[in-house]
N, CA and C of each residue as an Amber inpcrd file, in Angstrom:
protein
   291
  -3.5970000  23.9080000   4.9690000  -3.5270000  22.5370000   5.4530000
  -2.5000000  22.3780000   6.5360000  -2.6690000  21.3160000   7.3530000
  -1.5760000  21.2830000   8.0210000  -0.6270000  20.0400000   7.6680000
   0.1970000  20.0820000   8.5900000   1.7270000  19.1030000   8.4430000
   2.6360000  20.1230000   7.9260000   3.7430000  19.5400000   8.0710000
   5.1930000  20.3260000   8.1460000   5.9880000  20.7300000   6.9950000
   6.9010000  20.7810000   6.4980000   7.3670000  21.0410000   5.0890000
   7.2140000  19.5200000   4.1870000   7.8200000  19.7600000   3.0280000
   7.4410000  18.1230000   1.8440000   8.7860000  17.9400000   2.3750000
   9.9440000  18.1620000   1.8850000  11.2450000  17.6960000   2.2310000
  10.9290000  15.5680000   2.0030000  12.1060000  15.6490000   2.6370000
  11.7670000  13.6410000   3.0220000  10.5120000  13.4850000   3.4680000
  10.0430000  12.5950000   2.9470000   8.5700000  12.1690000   3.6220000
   8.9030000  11.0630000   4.7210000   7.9900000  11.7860000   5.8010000
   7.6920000  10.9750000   7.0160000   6.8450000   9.6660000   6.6440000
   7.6690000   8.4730000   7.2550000   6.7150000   7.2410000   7.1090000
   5.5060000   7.3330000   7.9310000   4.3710000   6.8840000   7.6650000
   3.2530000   6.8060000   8.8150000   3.6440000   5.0490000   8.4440000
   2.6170000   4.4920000   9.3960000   2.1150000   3.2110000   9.4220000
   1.8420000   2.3610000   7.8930000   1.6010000   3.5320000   7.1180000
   0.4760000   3.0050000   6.0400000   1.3740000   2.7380000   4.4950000
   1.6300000   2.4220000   3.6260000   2.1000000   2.9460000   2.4710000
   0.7190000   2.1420000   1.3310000   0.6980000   3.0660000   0.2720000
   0.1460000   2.8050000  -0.9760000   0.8130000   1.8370000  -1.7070000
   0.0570000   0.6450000  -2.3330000   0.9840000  -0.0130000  -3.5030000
   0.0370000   0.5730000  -4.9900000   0.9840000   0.1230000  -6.1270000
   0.4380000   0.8130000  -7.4800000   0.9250000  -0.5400000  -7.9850000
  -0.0300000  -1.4320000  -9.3970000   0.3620000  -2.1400000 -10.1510000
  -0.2240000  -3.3350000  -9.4900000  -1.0850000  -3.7960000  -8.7400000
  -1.6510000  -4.6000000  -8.3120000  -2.5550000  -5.2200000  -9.4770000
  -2.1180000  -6.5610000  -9.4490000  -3.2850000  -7.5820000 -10.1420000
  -4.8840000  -7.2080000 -10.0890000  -5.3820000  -7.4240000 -10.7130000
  -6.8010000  -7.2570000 -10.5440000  -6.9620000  -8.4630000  -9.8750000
  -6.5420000  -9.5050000  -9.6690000  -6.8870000 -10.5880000  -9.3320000
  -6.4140000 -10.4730000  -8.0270000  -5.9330000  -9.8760000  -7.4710000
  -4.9660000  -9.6260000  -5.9070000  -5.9130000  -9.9360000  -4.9150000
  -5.7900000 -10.6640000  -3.9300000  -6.7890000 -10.5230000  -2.4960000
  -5.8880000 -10.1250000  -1.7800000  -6.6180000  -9.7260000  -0.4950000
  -5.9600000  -8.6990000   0.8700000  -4.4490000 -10.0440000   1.2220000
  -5.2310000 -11.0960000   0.7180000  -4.0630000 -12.7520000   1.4720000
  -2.8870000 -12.2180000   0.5530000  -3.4080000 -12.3610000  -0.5880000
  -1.8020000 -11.9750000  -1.2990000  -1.0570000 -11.0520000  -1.2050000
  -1.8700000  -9.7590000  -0.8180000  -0.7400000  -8.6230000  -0.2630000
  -0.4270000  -8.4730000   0.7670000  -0.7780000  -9.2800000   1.5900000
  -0.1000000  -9.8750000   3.0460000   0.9140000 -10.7660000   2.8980000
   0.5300000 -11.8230000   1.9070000   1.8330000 -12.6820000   1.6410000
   3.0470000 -11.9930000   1.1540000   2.7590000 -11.0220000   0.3140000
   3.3140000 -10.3090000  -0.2760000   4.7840000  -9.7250000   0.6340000
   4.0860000  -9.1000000   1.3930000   5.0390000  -8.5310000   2.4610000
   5.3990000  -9.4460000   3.6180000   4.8740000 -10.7350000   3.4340000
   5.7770000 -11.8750000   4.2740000   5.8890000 -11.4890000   5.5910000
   7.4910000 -11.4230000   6.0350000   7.5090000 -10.7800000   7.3490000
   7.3690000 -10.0210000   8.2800000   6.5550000  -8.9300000   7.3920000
   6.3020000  -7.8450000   7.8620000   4.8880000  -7.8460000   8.4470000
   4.9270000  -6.9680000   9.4410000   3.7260000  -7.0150000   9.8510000
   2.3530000  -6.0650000   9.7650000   1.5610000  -6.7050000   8.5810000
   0.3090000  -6.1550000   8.4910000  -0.7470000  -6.4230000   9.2960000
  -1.2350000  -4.8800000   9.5400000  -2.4740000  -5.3370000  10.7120000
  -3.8150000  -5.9790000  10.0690000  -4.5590000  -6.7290000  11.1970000
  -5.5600000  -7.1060000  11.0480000  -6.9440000  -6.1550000   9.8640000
  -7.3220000  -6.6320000   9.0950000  -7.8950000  -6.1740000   7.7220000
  -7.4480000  -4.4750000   7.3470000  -6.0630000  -5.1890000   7.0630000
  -5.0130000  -3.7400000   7.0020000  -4.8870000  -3.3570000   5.8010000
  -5.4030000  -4.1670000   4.3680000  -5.1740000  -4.5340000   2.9680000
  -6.9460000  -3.0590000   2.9650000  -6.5080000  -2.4440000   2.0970000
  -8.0320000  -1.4740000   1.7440000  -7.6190000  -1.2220000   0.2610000
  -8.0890000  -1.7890000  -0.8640000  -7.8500000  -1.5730000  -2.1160000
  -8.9980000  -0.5510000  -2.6730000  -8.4820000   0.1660000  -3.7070000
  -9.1030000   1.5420000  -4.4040000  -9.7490000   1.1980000  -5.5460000
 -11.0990000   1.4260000  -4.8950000 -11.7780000   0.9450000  -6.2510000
 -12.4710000   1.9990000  -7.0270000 -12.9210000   1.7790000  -7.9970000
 -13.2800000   3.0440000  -9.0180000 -15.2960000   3.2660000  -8.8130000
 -14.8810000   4.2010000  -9.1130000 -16.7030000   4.6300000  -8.9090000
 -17.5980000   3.2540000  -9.3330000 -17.8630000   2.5500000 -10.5400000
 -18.2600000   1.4550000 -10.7450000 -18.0620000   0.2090000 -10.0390000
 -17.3160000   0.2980000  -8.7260000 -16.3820000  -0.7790000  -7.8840000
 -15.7210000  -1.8520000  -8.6540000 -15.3110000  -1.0560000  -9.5980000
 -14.2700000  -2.5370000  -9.9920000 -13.0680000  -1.5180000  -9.4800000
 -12.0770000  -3.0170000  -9.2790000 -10.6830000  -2.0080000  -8.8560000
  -9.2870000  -1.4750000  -9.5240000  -8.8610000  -0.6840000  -8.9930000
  -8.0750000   0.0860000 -10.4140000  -6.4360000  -0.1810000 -10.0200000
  -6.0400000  -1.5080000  -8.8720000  -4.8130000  -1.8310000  -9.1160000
  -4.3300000  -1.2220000  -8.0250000  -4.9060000  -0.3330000  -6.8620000
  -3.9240000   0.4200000  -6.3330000  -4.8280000  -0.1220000  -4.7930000
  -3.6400000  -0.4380000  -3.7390000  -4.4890000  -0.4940000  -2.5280000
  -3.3550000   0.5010000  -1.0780000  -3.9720000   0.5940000  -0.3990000
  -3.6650000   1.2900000   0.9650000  -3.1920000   0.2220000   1.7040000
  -1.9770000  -0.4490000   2.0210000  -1.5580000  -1.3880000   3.1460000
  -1.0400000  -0.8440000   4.2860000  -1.6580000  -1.4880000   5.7280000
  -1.4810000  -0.5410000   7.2510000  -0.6120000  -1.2560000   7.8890000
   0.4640000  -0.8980000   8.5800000   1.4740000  -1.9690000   9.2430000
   1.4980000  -1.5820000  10.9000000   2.1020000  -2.6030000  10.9510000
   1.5440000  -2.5840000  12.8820000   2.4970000  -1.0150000  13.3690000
   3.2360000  -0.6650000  12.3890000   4.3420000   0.1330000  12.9280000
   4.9420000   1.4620000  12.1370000   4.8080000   2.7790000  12.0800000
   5.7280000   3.1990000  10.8350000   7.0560000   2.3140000  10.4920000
   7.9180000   1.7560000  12.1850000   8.8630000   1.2850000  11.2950000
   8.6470000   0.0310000  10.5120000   7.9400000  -0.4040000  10.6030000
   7.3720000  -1.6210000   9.5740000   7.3120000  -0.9940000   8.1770000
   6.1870000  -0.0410000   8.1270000   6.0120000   0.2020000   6.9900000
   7.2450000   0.7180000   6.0730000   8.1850000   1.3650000   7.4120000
   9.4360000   2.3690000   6.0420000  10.1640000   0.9280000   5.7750000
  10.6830000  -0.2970000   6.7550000  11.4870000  -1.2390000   6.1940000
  10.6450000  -1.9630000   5.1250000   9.2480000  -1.8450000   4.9620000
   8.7570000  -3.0820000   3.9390000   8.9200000  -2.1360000   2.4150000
   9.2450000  -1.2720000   2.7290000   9.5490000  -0.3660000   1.3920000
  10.7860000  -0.9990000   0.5050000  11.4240000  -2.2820000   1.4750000
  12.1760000  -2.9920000   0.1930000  11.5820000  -3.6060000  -0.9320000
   9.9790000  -4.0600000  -0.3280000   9.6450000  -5.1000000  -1.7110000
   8.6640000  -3.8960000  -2.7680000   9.6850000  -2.6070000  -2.6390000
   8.8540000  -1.8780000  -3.5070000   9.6640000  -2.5380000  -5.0520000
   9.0860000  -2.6400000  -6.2860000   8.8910000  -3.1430000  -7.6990000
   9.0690000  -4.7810000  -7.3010000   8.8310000  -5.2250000  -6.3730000
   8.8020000  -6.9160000  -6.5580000   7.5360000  -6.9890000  -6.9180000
   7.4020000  -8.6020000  -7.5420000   6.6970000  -9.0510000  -8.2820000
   4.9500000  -9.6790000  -7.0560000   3.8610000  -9.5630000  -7.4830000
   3.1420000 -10.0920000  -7.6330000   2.5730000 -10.8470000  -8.7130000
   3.2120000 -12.1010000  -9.1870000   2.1790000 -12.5860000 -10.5180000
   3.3850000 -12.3400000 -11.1950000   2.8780000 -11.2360000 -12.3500000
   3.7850000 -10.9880000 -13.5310000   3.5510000  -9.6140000 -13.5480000
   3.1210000  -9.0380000 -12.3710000   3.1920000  -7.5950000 -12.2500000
   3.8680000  -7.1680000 -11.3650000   4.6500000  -6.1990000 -11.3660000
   5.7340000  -5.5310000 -10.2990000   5.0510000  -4.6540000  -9.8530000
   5.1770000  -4.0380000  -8.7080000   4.2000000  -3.6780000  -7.4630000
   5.1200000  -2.1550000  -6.9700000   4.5910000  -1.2800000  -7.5440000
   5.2220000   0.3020000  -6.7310000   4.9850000   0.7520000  -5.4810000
   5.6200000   0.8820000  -4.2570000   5.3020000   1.0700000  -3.0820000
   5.5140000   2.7990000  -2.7790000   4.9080000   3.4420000  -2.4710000
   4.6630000   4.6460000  -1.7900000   4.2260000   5.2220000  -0.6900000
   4.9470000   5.7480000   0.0570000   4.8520000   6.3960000   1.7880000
   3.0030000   7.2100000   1.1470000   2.6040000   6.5360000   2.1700000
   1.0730000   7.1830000   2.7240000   1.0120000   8.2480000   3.9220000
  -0.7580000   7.3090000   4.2660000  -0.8720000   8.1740000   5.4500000
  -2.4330000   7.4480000   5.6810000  -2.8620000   7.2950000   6.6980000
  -3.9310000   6.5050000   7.2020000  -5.2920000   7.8580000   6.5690000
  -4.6040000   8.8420000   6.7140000  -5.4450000   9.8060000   6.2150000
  -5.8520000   9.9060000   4.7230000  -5.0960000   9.4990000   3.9810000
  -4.9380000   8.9110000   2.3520000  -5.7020000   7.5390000   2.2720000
  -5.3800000   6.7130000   3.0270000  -6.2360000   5.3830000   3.2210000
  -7.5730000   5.9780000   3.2390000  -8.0690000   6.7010000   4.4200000
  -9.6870000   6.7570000   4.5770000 -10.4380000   7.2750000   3.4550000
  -9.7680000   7.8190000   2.5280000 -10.7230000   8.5740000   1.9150000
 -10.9860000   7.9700000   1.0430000  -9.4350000   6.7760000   1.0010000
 -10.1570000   5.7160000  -0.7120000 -11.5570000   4.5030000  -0.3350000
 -12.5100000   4.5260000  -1.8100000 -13.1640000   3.6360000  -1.3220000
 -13.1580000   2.2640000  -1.6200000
């Protein structure tokens, strides 16, 4: 495969959230991250072979540095669920469906 050693992970644009509401729309995980800037239908949530969804979505930001600073509202709350944020990769995005 390619890319460089694991060491620190490089931010891309993109990070994964984990712990998402089932009830979540793309609006709320945009609200979610407030000031930050998510691109236009940048929200891609992971849904399970049956298409229901399993809590986890791909969010794309206009910027890596967007994405590494929005890594503060990693365990803030959506709802009554706290929300795990994880460095992606647009390449990790495409493949979820």
């Amino acid at each position: 495969g390619r890319g460089g050693g694991d060491g620190a992970r490089s931010y891309t644009e993109t990070l994964r959230l984990r712990g998402l509401p089932f009830s979540a729309t793309a609006e709320d995980v945009v609200g979610f991250f407030g000031d930050f800037e998510v691109v236009a239908d940048g929200v891609k949530f992971v849904l399970r072979a049956d298409g229901k969804v399993t809590g986890e979505a791909y969010v794309t930001f206009s910027s890596a540095e967007q994405a590494k600073d929005a890594m503060v509202m990693d365990r803030q709350s959506i709802g009554s669920r706290y929300i795990e944020l994880f460095p992606s990769s647009p390449q990790e995005a495409a493949r979820a469906r």
